[in-house]
GROMACS .gro file of C-alpha atoms in nm:
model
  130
    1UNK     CA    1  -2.180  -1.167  -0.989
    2UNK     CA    2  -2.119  -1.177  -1.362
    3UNK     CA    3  -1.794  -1.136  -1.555
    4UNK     CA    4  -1.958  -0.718  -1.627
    5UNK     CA    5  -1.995  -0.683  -1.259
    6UNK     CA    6  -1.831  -0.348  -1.108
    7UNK     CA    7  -1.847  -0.533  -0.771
    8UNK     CA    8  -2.020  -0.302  -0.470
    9UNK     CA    9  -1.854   0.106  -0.341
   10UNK     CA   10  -1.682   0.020   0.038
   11UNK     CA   11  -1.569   0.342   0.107
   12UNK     CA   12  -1.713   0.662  -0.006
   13UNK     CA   13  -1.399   0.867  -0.100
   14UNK     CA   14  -1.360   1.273  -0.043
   15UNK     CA   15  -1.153   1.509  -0.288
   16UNK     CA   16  -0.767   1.452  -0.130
   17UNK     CA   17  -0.833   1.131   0.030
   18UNK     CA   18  -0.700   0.790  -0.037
   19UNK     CA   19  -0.743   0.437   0.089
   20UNK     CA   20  -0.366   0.372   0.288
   21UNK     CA   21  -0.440   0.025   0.339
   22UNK     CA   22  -0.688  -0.180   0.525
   23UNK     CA   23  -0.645  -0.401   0.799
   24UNK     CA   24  -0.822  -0.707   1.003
   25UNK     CA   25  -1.036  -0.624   1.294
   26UNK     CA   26  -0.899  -0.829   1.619
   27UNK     CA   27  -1.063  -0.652   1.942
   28UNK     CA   28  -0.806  -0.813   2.159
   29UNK     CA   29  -0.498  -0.658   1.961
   30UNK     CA   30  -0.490  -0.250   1.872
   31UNK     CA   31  -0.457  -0.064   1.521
   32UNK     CA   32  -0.119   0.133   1.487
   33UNK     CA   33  -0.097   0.426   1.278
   34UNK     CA   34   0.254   0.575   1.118
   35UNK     CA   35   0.269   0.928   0.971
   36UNK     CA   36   0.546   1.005   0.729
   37UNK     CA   37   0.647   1.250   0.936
   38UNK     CA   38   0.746   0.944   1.212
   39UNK     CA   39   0.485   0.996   1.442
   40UNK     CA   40   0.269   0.681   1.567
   41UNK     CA   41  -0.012   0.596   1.805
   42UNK     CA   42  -0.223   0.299   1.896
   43UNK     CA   43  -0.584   0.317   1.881
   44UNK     CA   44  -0.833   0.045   1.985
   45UNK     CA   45  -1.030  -0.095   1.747
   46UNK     CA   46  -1.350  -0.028   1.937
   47UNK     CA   47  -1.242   0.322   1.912
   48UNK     CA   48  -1.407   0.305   1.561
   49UNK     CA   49  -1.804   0.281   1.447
   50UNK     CA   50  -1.904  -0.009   1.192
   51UNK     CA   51  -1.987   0.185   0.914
   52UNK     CA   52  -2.238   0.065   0.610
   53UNK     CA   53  -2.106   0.017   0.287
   54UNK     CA   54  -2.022   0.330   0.088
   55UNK     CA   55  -1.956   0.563   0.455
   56UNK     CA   56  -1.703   0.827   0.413
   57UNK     CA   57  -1.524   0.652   0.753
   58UNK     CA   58  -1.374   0.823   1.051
   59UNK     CA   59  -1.088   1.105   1.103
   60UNK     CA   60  -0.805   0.940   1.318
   61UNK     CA   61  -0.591   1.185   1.266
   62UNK     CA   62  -0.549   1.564   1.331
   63UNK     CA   63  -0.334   1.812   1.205
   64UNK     CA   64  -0.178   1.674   0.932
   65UNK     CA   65   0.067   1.929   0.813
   66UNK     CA   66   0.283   1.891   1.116
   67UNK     CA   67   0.295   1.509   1.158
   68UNK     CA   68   0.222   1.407   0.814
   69UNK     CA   69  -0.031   1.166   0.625
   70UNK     CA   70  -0.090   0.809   0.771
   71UNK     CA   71   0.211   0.605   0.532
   72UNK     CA   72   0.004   0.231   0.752
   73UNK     CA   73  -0.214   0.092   0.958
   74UNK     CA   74  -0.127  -0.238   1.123
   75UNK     CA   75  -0.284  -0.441   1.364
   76UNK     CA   76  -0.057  -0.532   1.652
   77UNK     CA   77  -0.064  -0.629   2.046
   78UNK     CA   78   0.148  -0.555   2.291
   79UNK     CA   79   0.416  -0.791   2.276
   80UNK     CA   80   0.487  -0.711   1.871
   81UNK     CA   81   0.718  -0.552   1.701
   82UNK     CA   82   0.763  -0.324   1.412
   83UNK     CA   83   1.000  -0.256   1.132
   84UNK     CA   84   0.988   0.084   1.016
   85UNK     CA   85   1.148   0.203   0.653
   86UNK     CA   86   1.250   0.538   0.552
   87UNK     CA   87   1.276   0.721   0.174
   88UNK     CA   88   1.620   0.727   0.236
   89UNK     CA   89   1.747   0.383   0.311
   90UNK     CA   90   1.697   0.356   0.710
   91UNK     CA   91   1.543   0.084   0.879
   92UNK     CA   92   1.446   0.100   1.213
   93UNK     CA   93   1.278  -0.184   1.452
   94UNK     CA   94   1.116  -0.098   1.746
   95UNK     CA   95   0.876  -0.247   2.027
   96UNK     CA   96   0.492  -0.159   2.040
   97UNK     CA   97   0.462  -0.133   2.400
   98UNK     CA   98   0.707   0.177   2.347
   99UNK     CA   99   0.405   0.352   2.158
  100UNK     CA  100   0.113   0.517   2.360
  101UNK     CA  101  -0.246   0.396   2.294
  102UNK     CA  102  -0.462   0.713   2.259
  103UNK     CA  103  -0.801   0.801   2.109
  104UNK     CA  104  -0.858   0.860   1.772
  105UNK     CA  105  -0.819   1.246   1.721
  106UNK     CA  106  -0.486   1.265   1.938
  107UNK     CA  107  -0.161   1.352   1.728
  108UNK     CA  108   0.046   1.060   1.883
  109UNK     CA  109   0.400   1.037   1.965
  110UNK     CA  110   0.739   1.088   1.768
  111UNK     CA  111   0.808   0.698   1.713
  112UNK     CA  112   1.102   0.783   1.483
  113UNK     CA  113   1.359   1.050   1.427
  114UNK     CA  114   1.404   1.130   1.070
  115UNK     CA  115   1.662   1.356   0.876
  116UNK     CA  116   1.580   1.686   0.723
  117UNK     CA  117   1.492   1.566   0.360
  118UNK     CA  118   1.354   1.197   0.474
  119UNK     CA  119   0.986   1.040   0.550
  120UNK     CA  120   0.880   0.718   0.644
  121UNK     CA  121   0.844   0.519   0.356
  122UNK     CA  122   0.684   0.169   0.487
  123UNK     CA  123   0.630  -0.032   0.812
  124UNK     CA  124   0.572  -0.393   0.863
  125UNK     CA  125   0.507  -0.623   1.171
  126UNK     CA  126   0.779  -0.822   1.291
  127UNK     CA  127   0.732  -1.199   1.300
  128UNK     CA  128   0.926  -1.352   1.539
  129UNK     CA  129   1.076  -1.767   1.441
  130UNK     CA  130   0.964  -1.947   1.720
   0.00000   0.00000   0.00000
């Protein structure tokens, strides 16, 4: 490619949507997704077509006005742990294997109990010193 290059279109993007963040395909582990609203659910990763380049991707998520919009999308496995940061200060770590793998168009599960005025901000994987 030359230094004019616009590079190649990856995702085909609808009015309203955005790109969250992307993450690395490991069939052995799952893919957890965090609303802002605190709910979460595991998905598997074969859960999800390939797609070509410039597809418009999947839905994974219904009903967005009560739970939220996805705030990340980590890969994990079962023995991991997460991190979980709110607008308002609060951090909050909590196991995986707490959080129910389901298919893609199911809500999930309240993984976090925010305040009135808060959302979930951020979450990261744990890495544990060994």
């Amino acid at each position: 490619m030359g230094r004019a290059a616009a590079g190649v279109r990856s995702i085909k993007l609808r009015e309203n949507d955005n790109v969250v963040n992307a993450v690395r395909v490991n069939e052995e582990k799952s893919m957890l997704l965090i609303t802002e609203y605190g709910y979460a659910k595991r998905v598997n990763f074969e859960d999800f077509r390939l797609q070509n380049r410039g597809g418009i991707g999947l839905k994974c998520v219904k009903g967005t006005s009560r739970i939220g919009d996805i705030v990340k999308a980590l890969t994990v496995d079962e023995d991991s742990h997460i991190i979980v940061f709110t607008k308002l200060g609060k951090a909050i770590r909590e196991e995986v294997s707490t959080i129910s793998t389901l298919s893609r168009y199911a809500i999930g599960v309240r993984a976090i109990r925010l305040d009135k005025e808060d959302i979930v901000a951020d979450a990261a994987v744990v890495v544990e010193d060994e």
